[in-house]
Amino acid sequence: MGSFKVELFLDQMPLTASNWIDLAKTGFYDGIHFHRVIPNFMCQFGCPYAKDPKSPRAGTGGPTAGEFEVLGTDQKAYRDSGGNIEDEFTTKLGNEPGTLSMANTGQPNSGGSQFFINVNNNSSLNWFNRPTTSAHPVFGKVVEGYDLIEKISQVPTDSGDNPNEPVKMIKITIDGV
């Protein structure tokens, strides 16, 4: 459908951004489809099962366990046996239109590779918004091609919010790291 460019908040969210960069550099995201899109809400991506756009397991997977470098530090971080990283609740960045946010199961430390791009002000998903149980840390934002993200969020979907016509991420490239 086109291309877009994001800026990651590596200085503010080093663990989450470094995890995403590590996965992108290994080609983890290449060939995966958006598996959940909801108009006026968000577009979700990053499940390895979504390489098959109609997989019934899309939305349930993550990366394998392993270590990665926390960029800008001399530290290593680890993905557990479920491919999850520790929650990074350090900087109060809101789930506003165009922001990238870590998806999770609702349980602590359950984010791994899946993320979503907000197409609305979803403040109820902010980890620092204590009246809700949602806790989704923002770690980047779309800086070019946001209109494409809005178009993706508007594609016709099935009853599970999966696009009728698959929307595939061909390749993610990393610049400046």
Tab-separated table of C-alpha atoms in Angstrom:
chain	number	residue	atom	x	y	z
A	1	MET	CA	0.000	0.000	0.000
A	2	GLY	CA	3.033	2.265	0.367
A	3	SER	CA	5.676	3.138	2.898
A	4	PHE	CA	6.003	5.109	6.097
A	5	LYS	CA	8.842	6.181	8.364
A	6	VAL	CA	9.019	6.108	12.144
A	7	GLU	CA	11.233	7.692	14.757
A	8	LEU	CA	11.996	5.553	17.786
A	9	PHE	CA	12.406	7.129	21.217
A	10	LEU	CA	15.648	5.299	21.991
A	11	ASP	CA	16.784	7.964	24.471
A	12	GLN	CA	13.523	7.788	26.451
A	13	MET	CA	12.574	4.118	25.973
A	14	PRO	CA	15.903	2.314	25.481
A	15	LEU	CA	14.745	-1.218	26.345
A	16	THR	CA	11.596	-1.282	24.213
A	17	ALA	CA	13.161	0.582	21.272
A	18	SER	CA	16.290	-1.621	21.366
A	19	ASN	CA	14.126	-4.761	21.357
A	20	TRP	CA	12.256	-3.495	18.291
A	21	ILE	CA	15.481	-2.485	16.517
A	22	ASP	CA	17.057	-5.865	17.242
A	23	LEU	CA	14.056	-7.701	15.811
A	24	ALA	CA	13.915	-5.434	12.758
A	25	LYS	CA	17.634	-5.836	12.041
A	26	THR	CA	17.309	-9.628	12.065
A	27	GLY	CA	14.437	-9.487	9.546
A	28	PHE	CA	11.919	-10.723	12.100
A	29	TYR	CA	9.207	-8.325	10.889
A	30	ASP	CA	9.778	-8.766	7.153
A	31	GLY	CA	6.861	-10.498	5.449
A	32	ILE	CA	4.476	-10.241	8.409
A	33	HIS	CA	0.937	-8.945	7.835
A	34	PHE	CA	-1.075	-6.499	9.924
A	35	HIS	CA	-3.348	-8.915	11.757
A	36	ARG	CA	-5.670	-6.477	13.522
A	37	VAL	CA	-6.877	-3.089	12.309
A	38	ILE	CA	-9.679	-1.068	13.832
A	39	PRO	CA	-10.819	2.287	12.371
A	40	ASN	CA	-10.379	5.251	14.707
A	41	PHE	CA	-8.344	3.065	17.074
A	42	MET	CA	-5.169	1.337	15.854
A	43	CYS	CA	-3.275	-0.990	13.473
A	44	GLN	CA	-1.545	-3.974	15.134
A	45	PHE	CA	1.457	-5.800	13.759
A	46	GLY	CA	4.376	-8.014	14.732
A	47	CYS	CA	3.046	-11.533	15.323
A	48	PRO	CA	5.184	-14.115	13.512
A	49	TYR	CA	2.109	-16.286	12.909
A	50	ALA	CA	0.763	-13.443	10.751
A	51	LYS	CA	3.209	-14.356	7.971
A	52	ASP	CA	0.131	-16.348	7.005
A	53	PRO	CA	-2.404	-13.490	6.839
A	54	LYS	CA	-5.320	-15.766	7.731
A	55	SER	CA	-3.645	-17.814	10.471
A	56	PRO	CA	-6.008	-18.445	13.387
A	57	ARG	CA	-2.937	-17.987	15.633
A	58	ALA	CA	-2.225	-14.452	14.376
A	59	GLY	CA	-1.966	-12.190	17.394
A	60	THR	CA	-0.739	-14.911	19.759
A	61	GLY	CA	2.954	-15.214	18.883
A	62	GLY	CA	6.243	-13.535	19.600
A	63	PRO	CA	9.974	-13.924	19.150
A	64	THR	CA	12.128	-16.648	20.642
A	65	ALA	CA	14.040	-16.206	23.882
A	66	GLY	CA	17.398	-14.510	23.674
A	67	GLU	CA	19.501	-11.519	24.500
A	68	PHE	CA	19.954	-8.189	22.781
A	69	GLU	CA	21.971	-5.040	23.371
A	70	VAL	CA	20.268	-2.069	24.992
A	71	LEU	CA	21.566	0.561	22.597
A	72	GLY	CA	23.290	3.582	24.086
A	73	THR	CA	24.269	1.604	27.194
A	74	ASP	CA	26.690	-1.166	28.054
A	75	GLN	CA	23.809	-3.414	29.122
A	76	LYS	CA	22.202	-6.523	27.682
A	77	ALA	CA	18.518	-7.332	27.991
A	78	TYR	CA	16.708	-10.624	27.621
A	79	ARG	CA	13.558	-11.991	26.080
A	80	ASP	CA	12.136	-14.737	28.277
A	81	SER	CA	10.982	-18.171	27.102
A	82	GLY	CA	7.794	-16.572	25.743
A	83	GLY	CA	9.795	-13.954	23.840
A	84	ASN	CA	8.714	-11.193	26.233
A	85	ILE	CA	10.676	-8.288	27.652
A	86	GLU	CA	10.264	-6.406	30.911
A	87	ASP	CA	7.694	-3.610	30.868
A	88	GLU	CA	9.374	-0.239	30.450
A	89	PHE	CA	7.280	2.209	32.418
A	90	THR	CA	9.711	5.089	32.674
A	91	THR	CA	8.648	7.967	30.435
A	92	LYS	CA	5.087	9.248	30.273
A	93	LEU	CA	4.501	9.254	26.522
A	94	GLY	CA	0.829	9.198	25.560
A	95	ASN	CA	-0.918	6.871	23.103
A	96	GLU	CA	-1.678	9.653	20.635
A	97	PRO	CA	-2.312	9.437	16.878
A	98	GLY	CA	0.767	8.183	15.050
A	99	THR	CA	2.548	6.736	18.078
A	100	LEU	CA	3.954	3.194	18.247
A	101	SER	CA	3.000	1.327	21.389
A	102	MET	CA	3.951	-2.086	22.773
A	103	ALA	CA	1.112	-4.586	22.606
A	104	ASN	CA	0.748	-7.129	25.397
A	105	THR	CA	-1.680	-9.648	26.842
A	106	GLY	CA	-2.693	-7.405	29.725
A	107	GLN	CA	-0.364	-9.273	32.068
A	108	PRO	CA	2.884	-7.713	33.336
A	109	ASN	CA	5.980	-8.239	31.179
A	110	SER	CA	4.030	-9.820	28.302
A	111	GLY	CA	5.148	-7.605	25.406
A	112	GLY	CA	7.593	-9.034	22.887
A	113	SER	CA	7.355	-8.250	19.184
A	114	GLN	CA	3.791	-7.070	18.683
A	115	PHE	CA	3.068	-3.376	18.617
A	116	PHE	CA	0.347	-1.102	17.373
A	117	ILE	CA	0.181	2.283	15.745
A	118	ASN	CA	-2.467	4.535	17.230
A	119	VAL	CA	-4.827	6.372	14.869
A	120	ASN	CA	-6.714	8.098	17.673
A	121	ASN	CA	-5.969	9.590	21.064
A	122	ASN	CA	-6.106	6.366	23.063
A	123	SER	CA	-5.262	7.779	26.480
A	124	SER	CA	-7.056	4.867	28.156
A	125	LEU	CA	-4.091	2.710	27.036
A	126	ASN	CA	-1.474	4.858	28.791
A	127	TRP	CA	0.401	2.928	31.459
A	128	PHE	CA	0.334	6.009	33.685
A	129	ASN	CA	-3.454	6.383	33.415
A	130	ARG	CA	-4.272	4.487	36.618
A	131	PRO	CA	-8.102	4.439	36.323
A	132	THR	CA	-7.595	1.747	33.649
A	133	THR	CA	-5.784	-1.580	33.763
A	134	SER	CA	-4.219	-1.074	30.328
A	135	ALA	CA	-0.487	-0.492	30.268
A	136	HIS	CA	0.953	0.072	26.804
A	137	PRO	CA	4.223	2.031	26.690
A	138	VAL	CA	4.823	4.283	23.678
A	139	PHE	CA	8.279	3.946	22.102
A	140	GLY	CA	8.092	5.826	18.799
A	141	LYS	CA	5.996	7.761	16.329
A	142	VAL	CA	5.281	7.911	12.608
A	143	VAL	CA	7.118	10.884	11.097
A	144	GLU	CA	6.330	10.288	7.404
A	145	GLY	CA	3.377	8.576	5.761
A	146	TYR	CA	0.854	8.799	8.576
A	147	ASP	CA	-1.889	9.053	5.930
A	148	LEU	CA	-0.984	5.479	4.928
A	149	ILE	CA	-1.490	4.281	8.509
A	150	GLU	CA	-4.930	5.883	8.508
A	151	LYS	CA	-5.723	4.118	5.198
A	152	ILE	CA	-4.606	0.770	6.642
A	153	SER	CA	-6.859	1.326	9.654
A	154	GLN	CA	-9.828	1.807	7.311
A	155	VAL	CA	-9.484	-1.362	5.188
A	156	PRO	CA	-12.440	-3.756	5.286
A	157	THR	CA	-11.977	-6.491	7.901
A	158	ASP	CA	-13.555	-9.726	9.040
A	159	SER	CA	-15.290	-10.173	12.405
A	160	GLY	CA	-11.873	-10.547	14.112
A	161	ASP	CA	-10.577	-7.203	12.758
A	162	ASN	CA	-8.250	-9.015	10.323
A	163	PRO	CA	-8.023	-7.274	6.924
A	164	ASN	CA	-10.023	-9.028	4.197
A	165	GLU	CA	-7.226	-8.198	1.741
A	166	PRO	CA	-3.890	-8.838	3.503
A	167	VAL	CA	-1.682	-5.842	4.291
A	168	LYS	CA	1.930	-7.040	4.299
A	169	MET	CA	5.070	-5.423	5.669
A	170	ILE	CA	7.599	-6.163	2.966
A	171	LYS	CA	10.715	-4.928	4.767
A	172	ILE	CA	11.782	-2.772	7.680
A	173	THR	CA	15.066	-0.927	7.381
A	174	ILE	CA	16.903	0.797	10.211
A	175	ASP	CA	18.801	4.060	9.711
A	176	GLY	CA	20.940	5.997	12.149
A	177	VAL	CA	21.690	3.285	14.700
